[in-house]
mmCIF file with all atom_site columns, N, CA and C in Angstrom:
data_model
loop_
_atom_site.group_PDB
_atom_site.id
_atom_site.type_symbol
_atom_site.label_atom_id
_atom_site.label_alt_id
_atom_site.label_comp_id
_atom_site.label_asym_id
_atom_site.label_entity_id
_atom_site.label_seq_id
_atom_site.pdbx_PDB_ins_code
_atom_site.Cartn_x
_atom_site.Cartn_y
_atom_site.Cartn_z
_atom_site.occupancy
_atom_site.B_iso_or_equiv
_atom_site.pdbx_formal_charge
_atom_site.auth_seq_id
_atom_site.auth_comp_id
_atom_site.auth_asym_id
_atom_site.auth_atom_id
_atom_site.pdbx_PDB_model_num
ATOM 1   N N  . UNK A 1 1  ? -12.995 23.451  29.835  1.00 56.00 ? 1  UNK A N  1
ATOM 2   C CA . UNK A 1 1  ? -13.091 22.841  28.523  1.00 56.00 ? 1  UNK A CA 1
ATOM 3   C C  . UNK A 1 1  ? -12.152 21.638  28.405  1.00 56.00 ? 1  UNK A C  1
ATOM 4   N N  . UNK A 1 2  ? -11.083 21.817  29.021  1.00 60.00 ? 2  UNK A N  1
ATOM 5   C CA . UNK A 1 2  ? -10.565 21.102  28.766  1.00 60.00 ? 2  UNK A CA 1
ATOM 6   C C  . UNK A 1 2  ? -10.645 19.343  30.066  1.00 60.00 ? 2  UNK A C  1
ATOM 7   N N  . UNK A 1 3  ? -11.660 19.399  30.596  1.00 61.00 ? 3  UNK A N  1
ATOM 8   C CA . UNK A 1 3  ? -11.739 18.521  31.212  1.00 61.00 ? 3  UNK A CA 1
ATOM 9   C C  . UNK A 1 3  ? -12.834 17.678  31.154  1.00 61.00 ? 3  UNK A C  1
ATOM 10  N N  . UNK A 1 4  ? -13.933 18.103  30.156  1.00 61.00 ? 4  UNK A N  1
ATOM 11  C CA . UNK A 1 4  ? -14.519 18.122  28.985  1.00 61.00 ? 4  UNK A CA 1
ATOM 12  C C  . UNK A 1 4  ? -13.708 17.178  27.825  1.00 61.00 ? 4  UNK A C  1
ATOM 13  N N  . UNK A 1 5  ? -12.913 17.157  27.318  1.00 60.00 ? 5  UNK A N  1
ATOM 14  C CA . UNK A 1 5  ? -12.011 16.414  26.433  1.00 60.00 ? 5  UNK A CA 1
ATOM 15  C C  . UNK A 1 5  ? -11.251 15.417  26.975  1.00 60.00 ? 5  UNK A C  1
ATOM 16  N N  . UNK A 1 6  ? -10.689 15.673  28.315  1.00 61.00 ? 6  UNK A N  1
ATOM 17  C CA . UNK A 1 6  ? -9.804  14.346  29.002  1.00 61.00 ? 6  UNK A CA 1
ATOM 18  C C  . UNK A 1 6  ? -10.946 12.954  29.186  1.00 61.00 ? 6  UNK A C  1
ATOM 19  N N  . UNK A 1 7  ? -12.431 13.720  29.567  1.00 58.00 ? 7  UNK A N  1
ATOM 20  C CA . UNK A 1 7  ? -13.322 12.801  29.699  1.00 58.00 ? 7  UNK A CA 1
ATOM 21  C C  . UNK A 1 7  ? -13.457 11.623  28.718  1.00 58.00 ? 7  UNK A C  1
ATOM 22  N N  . UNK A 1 8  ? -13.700 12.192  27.299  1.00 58.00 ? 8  UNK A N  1
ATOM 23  C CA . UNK A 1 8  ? -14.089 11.892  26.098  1.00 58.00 ? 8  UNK A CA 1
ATOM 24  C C  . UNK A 1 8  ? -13.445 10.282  26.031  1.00 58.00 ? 8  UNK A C  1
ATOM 25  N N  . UNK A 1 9  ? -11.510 11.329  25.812  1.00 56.00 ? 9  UNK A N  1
ATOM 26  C CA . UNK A 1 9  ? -10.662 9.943   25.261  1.00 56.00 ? 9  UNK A CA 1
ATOM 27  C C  . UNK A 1 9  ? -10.519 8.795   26.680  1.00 56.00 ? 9  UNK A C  1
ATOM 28  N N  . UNK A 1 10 ? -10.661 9.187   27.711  1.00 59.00 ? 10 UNK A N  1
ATOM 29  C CA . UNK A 1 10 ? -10.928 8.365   28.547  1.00 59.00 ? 10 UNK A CA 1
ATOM 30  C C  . UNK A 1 10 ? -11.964 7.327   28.191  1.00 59.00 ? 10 UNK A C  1
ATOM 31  N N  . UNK A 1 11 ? -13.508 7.773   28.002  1.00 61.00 ? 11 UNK A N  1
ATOM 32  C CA . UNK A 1 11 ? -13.964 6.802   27.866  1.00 61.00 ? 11 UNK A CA 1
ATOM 33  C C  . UNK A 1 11 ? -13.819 6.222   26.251  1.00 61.00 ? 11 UNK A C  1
ATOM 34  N N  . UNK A 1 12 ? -13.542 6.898   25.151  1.00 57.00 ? 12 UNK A N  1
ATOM 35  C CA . UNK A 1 12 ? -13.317 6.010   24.031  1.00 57.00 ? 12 UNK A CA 1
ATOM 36  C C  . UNK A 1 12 ? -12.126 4.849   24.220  1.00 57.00 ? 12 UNK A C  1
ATOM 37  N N  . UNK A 1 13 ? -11.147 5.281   25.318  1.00 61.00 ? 13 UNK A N  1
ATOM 38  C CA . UNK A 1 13 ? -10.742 4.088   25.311  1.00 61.00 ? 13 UNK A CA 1
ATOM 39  C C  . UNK A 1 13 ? -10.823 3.008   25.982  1.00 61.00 ? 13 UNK A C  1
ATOM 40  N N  . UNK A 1 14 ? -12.008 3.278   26.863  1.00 62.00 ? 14 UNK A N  1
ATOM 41  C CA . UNK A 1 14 ? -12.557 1.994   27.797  1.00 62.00 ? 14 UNK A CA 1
ATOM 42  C C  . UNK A 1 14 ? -13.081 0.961   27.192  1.00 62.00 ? 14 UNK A C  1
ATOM 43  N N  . UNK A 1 15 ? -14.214 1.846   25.412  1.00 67.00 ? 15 UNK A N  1
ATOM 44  C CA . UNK A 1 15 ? -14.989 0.977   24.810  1.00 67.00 ? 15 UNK A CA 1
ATOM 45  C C  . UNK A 1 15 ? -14.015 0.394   23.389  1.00 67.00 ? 15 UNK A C  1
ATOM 46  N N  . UNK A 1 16 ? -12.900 0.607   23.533  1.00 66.00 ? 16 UNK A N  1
ATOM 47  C CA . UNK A 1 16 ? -12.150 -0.150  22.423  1.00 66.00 ? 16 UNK A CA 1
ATOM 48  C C  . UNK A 1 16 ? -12.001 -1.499  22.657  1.00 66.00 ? 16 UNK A C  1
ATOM 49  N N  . UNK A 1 17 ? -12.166 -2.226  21.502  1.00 63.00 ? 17 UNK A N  1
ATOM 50  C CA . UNK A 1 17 ? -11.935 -3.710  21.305  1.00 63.00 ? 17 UNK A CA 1
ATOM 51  C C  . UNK A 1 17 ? -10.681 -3.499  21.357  1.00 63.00 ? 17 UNK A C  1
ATOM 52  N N  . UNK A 1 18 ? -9.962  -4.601  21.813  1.00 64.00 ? 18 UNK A N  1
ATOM 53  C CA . UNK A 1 18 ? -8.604  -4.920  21.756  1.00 64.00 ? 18 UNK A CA 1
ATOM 54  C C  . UNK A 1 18 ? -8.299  -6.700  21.486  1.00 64.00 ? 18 UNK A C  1
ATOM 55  N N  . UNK A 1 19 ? -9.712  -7.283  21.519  1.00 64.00 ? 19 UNK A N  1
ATOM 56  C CA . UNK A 1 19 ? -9.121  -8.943  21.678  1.00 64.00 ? 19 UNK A CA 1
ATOM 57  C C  . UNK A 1 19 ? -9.163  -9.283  20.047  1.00 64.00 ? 19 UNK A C  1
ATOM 58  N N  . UNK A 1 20 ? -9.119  -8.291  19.157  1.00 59.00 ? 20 UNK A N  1
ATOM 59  C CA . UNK A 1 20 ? -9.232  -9.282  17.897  1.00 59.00 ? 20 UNK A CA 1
ATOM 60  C C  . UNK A 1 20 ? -10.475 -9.686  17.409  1.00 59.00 ? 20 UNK A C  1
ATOM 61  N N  . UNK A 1 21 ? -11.817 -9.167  18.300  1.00 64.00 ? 21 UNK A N  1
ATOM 62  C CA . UNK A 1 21 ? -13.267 -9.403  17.284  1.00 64.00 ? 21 UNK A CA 1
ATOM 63  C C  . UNK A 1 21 ? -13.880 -8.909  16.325  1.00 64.00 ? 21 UNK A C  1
ATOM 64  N N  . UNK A 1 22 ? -13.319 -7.824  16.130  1.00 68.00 ? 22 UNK A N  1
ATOM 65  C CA . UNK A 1 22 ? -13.693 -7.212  15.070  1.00 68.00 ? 22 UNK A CA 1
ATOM 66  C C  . UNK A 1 22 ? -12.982 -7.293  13.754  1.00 68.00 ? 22 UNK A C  1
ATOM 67  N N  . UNK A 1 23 ? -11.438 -7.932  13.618  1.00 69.00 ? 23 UNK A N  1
ATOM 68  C CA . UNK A 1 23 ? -10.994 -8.638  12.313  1.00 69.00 ? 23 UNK A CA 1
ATOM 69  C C  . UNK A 1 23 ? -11.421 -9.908  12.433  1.00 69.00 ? 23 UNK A C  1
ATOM 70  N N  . UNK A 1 24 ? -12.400 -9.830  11.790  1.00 85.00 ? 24 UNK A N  1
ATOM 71  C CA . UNK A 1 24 ? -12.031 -11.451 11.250  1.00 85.00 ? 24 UNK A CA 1
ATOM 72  C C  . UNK A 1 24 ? -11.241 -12.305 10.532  1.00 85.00 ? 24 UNK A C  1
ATOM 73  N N  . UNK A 1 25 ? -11.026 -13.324 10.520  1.00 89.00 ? 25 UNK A N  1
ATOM 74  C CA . UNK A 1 25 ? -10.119 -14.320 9.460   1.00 89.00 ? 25 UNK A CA 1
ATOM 75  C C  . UNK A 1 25 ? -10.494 -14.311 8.092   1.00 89.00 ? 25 UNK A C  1
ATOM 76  N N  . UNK A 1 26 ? -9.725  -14.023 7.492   1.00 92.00 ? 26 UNK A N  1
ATOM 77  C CA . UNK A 1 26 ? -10.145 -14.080 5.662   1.00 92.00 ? 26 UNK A CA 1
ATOM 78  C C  . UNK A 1 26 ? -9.258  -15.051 5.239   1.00 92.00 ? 26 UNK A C  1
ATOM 79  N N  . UNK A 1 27 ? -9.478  -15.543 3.785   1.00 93.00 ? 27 UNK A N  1
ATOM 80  C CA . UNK A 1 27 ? -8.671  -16.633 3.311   1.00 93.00 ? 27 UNK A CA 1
ATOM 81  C C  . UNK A 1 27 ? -8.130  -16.203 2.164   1.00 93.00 ? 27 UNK A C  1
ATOM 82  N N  . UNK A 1 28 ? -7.045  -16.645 1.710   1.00 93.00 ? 28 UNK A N  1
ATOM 83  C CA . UNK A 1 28 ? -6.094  -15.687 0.668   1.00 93.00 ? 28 UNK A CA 1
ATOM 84  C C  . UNK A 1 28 ? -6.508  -16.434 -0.682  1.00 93.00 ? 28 UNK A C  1
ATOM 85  N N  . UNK A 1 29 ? -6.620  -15.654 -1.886  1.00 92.00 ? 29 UNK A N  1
ATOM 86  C CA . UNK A 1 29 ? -6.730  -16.668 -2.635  1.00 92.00 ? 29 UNK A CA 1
ATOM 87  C C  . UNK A 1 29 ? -5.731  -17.219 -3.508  1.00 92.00 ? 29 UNK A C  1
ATOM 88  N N  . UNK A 1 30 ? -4.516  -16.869 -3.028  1.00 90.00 ? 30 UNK A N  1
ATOM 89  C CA . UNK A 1 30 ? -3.456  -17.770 -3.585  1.00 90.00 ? 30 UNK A CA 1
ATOM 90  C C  . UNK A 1 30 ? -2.941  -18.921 -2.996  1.00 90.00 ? 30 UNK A C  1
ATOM 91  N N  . UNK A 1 31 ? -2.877  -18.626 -1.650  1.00 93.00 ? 31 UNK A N  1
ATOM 92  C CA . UNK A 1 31 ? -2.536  -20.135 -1.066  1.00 93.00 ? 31 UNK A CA 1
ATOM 93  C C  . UNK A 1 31 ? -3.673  -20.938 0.019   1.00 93.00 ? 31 UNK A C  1
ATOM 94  N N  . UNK A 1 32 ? -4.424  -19.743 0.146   1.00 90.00 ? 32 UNK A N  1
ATOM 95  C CA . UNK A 1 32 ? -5.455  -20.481 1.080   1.00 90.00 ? 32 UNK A CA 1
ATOM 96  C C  . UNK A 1 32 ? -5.413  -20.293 2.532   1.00 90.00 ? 32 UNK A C  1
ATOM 97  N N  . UNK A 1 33 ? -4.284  -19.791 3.050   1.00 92.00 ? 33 UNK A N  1
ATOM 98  C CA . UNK A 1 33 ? -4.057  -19.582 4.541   1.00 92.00 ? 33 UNK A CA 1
ATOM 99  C C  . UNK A 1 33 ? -5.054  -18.255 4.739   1.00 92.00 ? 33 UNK A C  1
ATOM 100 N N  . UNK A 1 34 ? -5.356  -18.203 6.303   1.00 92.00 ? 34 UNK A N  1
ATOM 101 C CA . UNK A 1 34 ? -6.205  -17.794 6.843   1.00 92.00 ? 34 UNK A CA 1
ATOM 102 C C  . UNK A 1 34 ? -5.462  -16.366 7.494   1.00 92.00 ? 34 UNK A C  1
ATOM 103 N N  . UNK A 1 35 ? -5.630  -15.355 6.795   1.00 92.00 ? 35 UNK A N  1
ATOM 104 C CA . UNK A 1 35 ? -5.049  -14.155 7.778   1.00 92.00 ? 35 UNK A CA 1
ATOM 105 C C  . UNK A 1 35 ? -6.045  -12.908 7.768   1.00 92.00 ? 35 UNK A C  1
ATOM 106 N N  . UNK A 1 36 ? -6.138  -11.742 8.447   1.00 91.00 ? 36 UNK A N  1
ATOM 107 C CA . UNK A 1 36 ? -6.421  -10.901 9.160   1.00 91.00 ? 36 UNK A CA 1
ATOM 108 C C  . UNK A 1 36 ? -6.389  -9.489  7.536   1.00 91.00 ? 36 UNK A C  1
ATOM 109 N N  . UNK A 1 37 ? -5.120  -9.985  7.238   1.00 91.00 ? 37 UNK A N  1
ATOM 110 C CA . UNK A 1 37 ? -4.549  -8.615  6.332   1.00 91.00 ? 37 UNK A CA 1
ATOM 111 C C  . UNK A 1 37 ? -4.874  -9.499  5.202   1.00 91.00 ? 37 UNK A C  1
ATOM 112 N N  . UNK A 1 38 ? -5.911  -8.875  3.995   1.00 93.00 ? 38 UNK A N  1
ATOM 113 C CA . UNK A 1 38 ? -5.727  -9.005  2.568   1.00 93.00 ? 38 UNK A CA 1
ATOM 114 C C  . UNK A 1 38 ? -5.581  -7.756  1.607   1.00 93.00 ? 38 UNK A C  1
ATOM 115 N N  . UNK A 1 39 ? -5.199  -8.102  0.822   1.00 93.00 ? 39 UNK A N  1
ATOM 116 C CA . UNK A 1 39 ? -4.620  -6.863  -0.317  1.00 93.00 ? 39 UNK A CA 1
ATOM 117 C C  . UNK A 1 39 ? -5.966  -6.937  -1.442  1.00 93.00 ? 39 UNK A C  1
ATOM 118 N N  . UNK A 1 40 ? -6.061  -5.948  -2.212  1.00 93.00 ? 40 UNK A N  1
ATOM 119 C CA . UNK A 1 40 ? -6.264  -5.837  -2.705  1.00 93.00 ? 40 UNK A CA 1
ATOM 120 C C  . UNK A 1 40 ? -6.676  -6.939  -4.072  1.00 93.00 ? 40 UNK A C  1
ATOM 121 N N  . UNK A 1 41 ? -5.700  -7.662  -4.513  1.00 92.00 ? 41 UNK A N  1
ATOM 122 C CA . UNK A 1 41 ? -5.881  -8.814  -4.943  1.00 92.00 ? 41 UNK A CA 1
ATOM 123 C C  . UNK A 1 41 ? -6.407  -9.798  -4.493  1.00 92.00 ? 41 UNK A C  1
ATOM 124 N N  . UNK A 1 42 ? -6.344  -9.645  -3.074  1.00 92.00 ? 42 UNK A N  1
ATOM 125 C CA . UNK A 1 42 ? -7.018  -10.809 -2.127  1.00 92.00 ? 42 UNK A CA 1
ATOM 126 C C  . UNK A 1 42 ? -6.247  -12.209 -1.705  1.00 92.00 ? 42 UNK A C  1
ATOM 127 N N  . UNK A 1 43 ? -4.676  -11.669 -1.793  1.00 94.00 ? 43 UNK A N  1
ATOM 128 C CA . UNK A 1 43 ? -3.218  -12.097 -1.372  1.00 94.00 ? 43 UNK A CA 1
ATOM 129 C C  . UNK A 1 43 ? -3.366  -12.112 0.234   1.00 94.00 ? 43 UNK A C  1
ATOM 130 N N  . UNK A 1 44 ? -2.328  -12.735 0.771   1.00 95.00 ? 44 UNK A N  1
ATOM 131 C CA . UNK A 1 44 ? -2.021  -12.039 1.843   1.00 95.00 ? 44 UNK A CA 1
ATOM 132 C C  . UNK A 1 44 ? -0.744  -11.219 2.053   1.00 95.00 ? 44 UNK A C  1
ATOM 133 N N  . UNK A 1 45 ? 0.214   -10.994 3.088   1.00 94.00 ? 45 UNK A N  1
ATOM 134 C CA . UNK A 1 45 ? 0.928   -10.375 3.063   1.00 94.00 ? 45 UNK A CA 1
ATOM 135 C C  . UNK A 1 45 ? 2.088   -11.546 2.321   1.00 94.00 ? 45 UNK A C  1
ATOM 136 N N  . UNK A 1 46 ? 2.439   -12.765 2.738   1.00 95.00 ? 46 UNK A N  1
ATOM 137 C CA . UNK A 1 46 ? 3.619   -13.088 2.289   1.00 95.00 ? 46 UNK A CA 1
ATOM 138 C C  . UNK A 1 46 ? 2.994   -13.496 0.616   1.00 95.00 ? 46 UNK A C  1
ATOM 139 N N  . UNK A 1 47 ? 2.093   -13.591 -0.164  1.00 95.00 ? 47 UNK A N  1
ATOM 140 C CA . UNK A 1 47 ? 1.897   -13.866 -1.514  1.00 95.00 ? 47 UNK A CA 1
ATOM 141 C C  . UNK A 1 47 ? 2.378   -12.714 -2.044  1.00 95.00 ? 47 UNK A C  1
ATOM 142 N N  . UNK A 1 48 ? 1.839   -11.400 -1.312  1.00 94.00 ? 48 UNK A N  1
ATOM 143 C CA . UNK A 1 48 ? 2.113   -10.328 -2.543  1.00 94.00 ? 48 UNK A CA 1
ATOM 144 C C  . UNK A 1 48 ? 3.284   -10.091 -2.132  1.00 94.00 ? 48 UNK A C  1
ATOM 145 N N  . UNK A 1 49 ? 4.168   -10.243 -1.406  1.00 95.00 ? 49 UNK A N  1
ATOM 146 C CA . UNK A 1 49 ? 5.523   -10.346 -1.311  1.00 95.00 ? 49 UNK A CA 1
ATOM 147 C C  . UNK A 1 49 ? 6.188   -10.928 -2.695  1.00 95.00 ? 49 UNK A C  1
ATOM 148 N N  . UNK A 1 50 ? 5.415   -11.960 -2.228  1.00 94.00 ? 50 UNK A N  1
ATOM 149 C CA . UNK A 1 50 ? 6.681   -13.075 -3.307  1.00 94.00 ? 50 UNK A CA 1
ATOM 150 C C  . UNK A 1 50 ? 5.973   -12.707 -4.870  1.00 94.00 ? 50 UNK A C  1
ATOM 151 N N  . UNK A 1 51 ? 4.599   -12.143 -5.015  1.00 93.00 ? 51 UNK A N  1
ATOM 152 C CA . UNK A 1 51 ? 4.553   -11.458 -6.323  1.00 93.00 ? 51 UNK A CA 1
ATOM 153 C C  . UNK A 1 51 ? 5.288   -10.451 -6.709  1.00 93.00 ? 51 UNK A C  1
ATOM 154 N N  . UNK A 1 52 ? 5.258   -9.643  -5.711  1.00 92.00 ? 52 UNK A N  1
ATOM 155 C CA . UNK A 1 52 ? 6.394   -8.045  -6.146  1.00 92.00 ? 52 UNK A CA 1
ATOM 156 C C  . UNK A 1 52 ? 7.512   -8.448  -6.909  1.00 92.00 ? 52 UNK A C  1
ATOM 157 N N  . UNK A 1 53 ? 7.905   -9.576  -6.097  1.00 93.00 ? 53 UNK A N  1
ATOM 158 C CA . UNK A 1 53 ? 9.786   -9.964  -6.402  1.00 93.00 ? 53 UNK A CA 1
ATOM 159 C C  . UNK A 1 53 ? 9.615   -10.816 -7.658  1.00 93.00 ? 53 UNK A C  1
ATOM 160 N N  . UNK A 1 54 ? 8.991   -11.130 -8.325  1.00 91.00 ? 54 UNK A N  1
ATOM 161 C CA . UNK A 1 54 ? 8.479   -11.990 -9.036  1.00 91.00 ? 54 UNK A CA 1
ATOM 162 C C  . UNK A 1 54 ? 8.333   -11.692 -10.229 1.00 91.00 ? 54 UNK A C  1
ATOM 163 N N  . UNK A 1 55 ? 8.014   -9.997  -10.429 1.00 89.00 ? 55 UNK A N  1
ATOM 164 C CA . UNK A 1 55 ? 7.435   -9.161  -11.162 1.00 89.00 ? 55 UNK A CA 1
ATOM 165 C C  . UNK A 1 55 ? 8.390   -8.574  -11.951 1.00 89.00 ? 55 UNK A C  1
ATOM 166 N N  . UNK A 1 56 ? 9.124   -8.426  -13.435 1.00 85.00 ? 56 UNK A N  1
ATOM 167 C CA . UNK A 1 56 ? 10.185  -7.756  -14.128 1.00 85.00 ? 56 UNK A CA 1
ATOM 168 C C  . UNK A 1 56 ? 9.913   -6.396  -13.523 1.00 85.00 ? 56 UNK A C  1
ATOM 169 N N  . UNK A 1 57 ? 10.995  -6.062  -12.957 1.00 81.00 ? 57 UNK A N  1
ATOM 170 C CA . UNK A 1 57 ? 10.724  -4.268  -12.999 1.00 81.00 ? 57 UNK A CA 1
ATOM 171 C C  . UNK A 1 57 ? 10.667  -3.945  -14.830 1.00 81.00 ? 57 UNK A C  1
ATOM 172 N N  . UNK A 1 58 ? 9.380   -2.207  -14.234 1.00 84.00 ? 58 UNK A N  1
ATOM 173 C CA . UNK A 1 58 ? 8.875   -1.497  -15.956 1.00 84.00 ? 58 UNK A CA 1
ATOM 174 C C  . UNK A 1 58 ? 10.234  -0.739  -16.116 1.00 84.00 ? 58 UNK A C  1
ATOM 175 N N  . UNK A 1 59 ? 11.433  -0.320  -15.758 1.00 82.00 ? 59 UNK A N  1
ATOM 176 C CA . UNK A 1 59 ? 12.437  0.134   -16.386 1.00 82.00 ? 59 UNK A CA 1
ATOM 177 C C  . UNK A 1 59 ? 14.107  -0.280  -15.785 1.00 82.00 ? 59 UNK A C  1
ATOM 178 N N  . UNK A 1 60 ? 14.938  -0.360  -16.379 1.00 74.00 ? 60 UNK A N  1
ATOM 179 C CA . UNK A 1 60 ? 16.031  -0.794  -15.414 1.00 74.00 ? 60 UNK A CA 1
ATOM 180 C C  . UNK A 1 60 ? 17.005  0.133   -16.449 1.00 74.00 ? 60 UNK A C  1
ATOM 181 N N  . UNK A 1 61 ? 17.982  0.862   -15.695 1.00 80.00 ? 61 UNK A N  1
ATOM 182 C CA . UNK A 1 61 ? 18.812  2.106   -16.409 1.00 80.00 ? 61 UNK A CA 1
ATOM 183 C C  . UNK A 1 61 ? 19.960  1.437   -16.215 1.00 80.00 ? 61 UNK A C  1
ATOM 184 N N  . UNK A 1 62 ? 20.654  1.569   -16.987 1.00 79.00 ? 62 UNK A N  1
ATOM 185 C CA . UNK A 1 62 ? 21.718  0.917   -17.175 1.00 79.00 ? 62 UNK A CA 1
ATOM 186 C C  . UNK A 1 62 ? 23.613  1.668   -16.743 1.00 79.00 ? 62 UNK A C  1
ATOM 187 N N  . UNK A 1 63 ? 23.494  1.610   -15.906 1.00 76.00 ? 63 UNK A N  1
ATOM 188 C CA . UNK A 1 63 ? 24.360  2.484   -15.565 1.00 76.00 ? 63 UNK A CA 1
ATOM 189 C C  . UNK A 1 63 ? 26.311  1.788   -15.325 1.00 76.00 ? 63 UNK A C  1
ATOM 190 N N  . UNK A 1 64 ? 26.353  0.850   -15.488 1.00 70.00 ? 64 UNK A N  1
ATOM 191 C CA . UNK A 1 64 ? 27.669  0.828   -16.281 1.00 70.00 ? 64 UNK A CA 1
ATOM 192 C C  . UNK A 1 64 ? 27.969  0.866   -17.493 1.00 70.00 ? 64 UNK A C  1
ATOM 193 N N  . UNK A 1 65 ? 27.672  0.804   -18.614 1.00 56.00 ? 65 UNK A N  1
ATOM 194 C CA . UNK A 1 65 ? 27.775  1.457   -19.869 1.00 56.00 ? 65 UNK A CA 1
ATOM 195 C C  . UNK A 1 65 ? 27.699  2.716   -19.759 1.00 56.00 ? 65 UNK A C  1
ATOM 196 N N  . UNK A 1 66 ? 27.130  3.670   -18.787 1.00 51.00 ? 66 UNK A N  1
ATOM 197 C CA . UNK A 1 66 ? 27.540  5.336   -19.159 1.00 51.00 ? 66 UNK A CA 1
ATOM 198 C C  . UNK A 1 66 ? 28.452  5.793   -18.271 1.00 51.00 ? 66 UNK A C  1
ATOM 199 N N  . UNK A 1 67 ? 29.164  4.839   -17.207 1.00 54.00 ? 67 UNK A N  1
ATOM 200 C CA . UNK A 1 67 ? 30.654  4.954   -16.873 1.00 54.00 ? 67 UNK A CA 1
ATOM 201 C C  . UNK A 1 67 ? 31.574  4.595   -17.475 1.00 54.00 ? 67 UNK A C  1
ATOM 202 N N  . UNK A 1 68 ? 31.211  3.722   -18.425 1.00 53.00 ? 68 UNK A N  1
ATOM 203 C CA . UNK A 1 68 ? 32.467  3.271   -18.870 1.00 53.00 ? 68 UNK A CA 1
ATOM 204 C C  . UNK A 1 68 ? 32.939  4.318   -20.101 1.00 53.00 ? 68 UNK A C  1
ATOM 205 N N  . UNK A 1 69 ? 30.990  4.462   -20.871 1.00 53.00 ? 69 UNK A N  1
ATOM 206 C CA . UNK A 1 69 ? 31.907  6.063   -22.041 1.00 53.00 ? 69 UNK A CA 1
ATOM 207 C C  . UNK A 1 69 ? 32.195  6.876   -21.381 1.00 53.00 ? 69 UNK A C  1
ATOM 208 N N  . UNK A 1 70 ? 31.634  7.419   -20.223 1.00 54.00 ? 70 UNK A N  1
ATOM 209 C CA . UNK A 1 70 ? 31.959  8.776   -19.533 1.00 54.00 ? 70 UNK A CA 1
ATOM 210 C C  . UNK A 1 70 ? 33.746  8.694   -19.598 1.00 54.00 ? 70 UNK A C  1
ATOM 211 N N  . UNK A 1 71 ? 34.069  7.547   -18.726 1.00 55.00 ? 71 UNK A N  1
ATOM 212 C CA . UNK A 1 71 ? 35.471  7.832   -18.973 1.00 55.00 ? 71 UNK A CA 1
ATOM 213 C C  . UNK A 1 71 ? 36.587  7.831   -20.067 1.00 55.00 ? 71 UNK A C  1
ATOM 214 N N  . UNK A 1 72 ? 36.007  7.169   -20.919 1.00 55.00 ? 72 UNK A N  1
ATOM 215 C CA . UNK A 1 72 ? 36.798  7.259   -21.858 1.00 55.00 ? 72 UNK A CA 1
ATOM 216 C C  . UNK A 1 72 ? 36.792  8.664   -22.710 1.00 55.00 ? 72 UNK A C  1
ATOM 217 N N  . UNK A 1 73 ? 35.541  9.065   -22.927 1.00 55.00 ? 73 UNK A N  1
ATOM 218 C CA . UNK A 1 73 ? 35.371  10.792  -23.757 1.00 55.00 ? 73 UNK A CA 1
ATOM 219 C C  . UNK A 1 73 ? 35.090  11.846  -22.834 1.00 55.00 ? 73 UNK A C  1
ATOM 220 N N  . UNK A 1 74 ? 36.215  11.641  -21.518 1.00 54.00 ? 74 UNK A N  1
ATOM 221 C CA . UNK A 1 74 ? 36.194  12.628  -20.464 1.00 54.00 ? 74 UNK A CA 1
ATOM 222 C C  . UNK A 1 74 ? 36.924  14.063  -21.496 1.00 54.00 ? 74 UNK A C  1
ATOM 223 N N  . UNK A 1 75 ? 36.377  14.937  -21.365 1.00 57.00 ? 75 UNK A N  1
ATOM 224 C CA . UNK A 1 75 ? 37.574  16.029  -21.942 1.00 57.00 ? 75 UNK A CA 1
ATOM 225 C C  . UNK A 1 75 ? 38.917  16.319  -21.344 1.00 57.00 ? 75 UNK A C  1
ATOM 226 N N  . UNK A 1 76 ? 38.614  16.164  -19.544 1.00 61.00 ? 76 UNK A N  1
ATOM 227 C CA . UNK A 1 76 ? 39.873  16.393  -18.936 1.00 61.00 ? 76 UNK A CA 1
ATOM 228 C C  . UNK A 1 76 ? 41.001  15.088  -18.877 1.00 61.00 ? 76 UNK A C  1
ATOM 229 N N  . UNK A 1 77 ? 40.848  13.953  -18.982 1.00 54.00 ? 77 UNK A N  1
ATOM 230 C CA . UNK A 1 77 ? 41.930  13.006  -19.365 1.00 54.00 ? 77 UNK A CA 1
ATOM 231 C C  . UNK A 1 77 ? 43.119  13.128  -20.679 1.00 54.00 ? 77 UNK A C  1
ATOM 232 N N  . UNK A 1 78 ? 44.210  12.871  -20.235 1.00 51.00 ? 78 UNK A N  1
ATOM 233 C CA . UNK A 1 78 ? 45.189  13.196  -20.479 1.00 51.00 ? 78 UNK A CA 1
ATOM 234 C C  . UNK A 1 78 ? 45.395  11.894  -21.632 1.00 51.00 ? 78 UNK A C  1
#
């Protein structure tokens, strides 16, 4: 059986593309360059980059103001 299975992935990997014909070139529609990878938006990788960073984060916690009361209405400070 099992020589039966060594066969298999042997030949699936004889018939794998490897030169790149099966992606084709797509064009982004924010800047127009020609790449391989599009998102969802139809960005490429460095647009939706620079959208992410671009983007207000939905919450930001504020965490020096609850060190600064913490210490002052510590119970154990003297």
């Amino acid at each position: 059986m099992t020589m039966v299975n060594e066969g298999r992935a042997k030949r699936a990997k004889r018939t794998r593309q490897k030169d790149g014909r099966r992606s084709l070139k797509k064009i982004c529609s924010s800047c127009g360059n020609e790449t391989r990878w599009l998102s969802v938006e139809g960005n490429c990788w460095d647009c939706t980059v620079k959208a992410a960073k671009d983007k207000a984060p939905l919450y930001i916690e504020l965490q020096e103001e609850e060190s600064e009361d913490s210490e002052s209405s510590s119970p154990f400070s003297e």
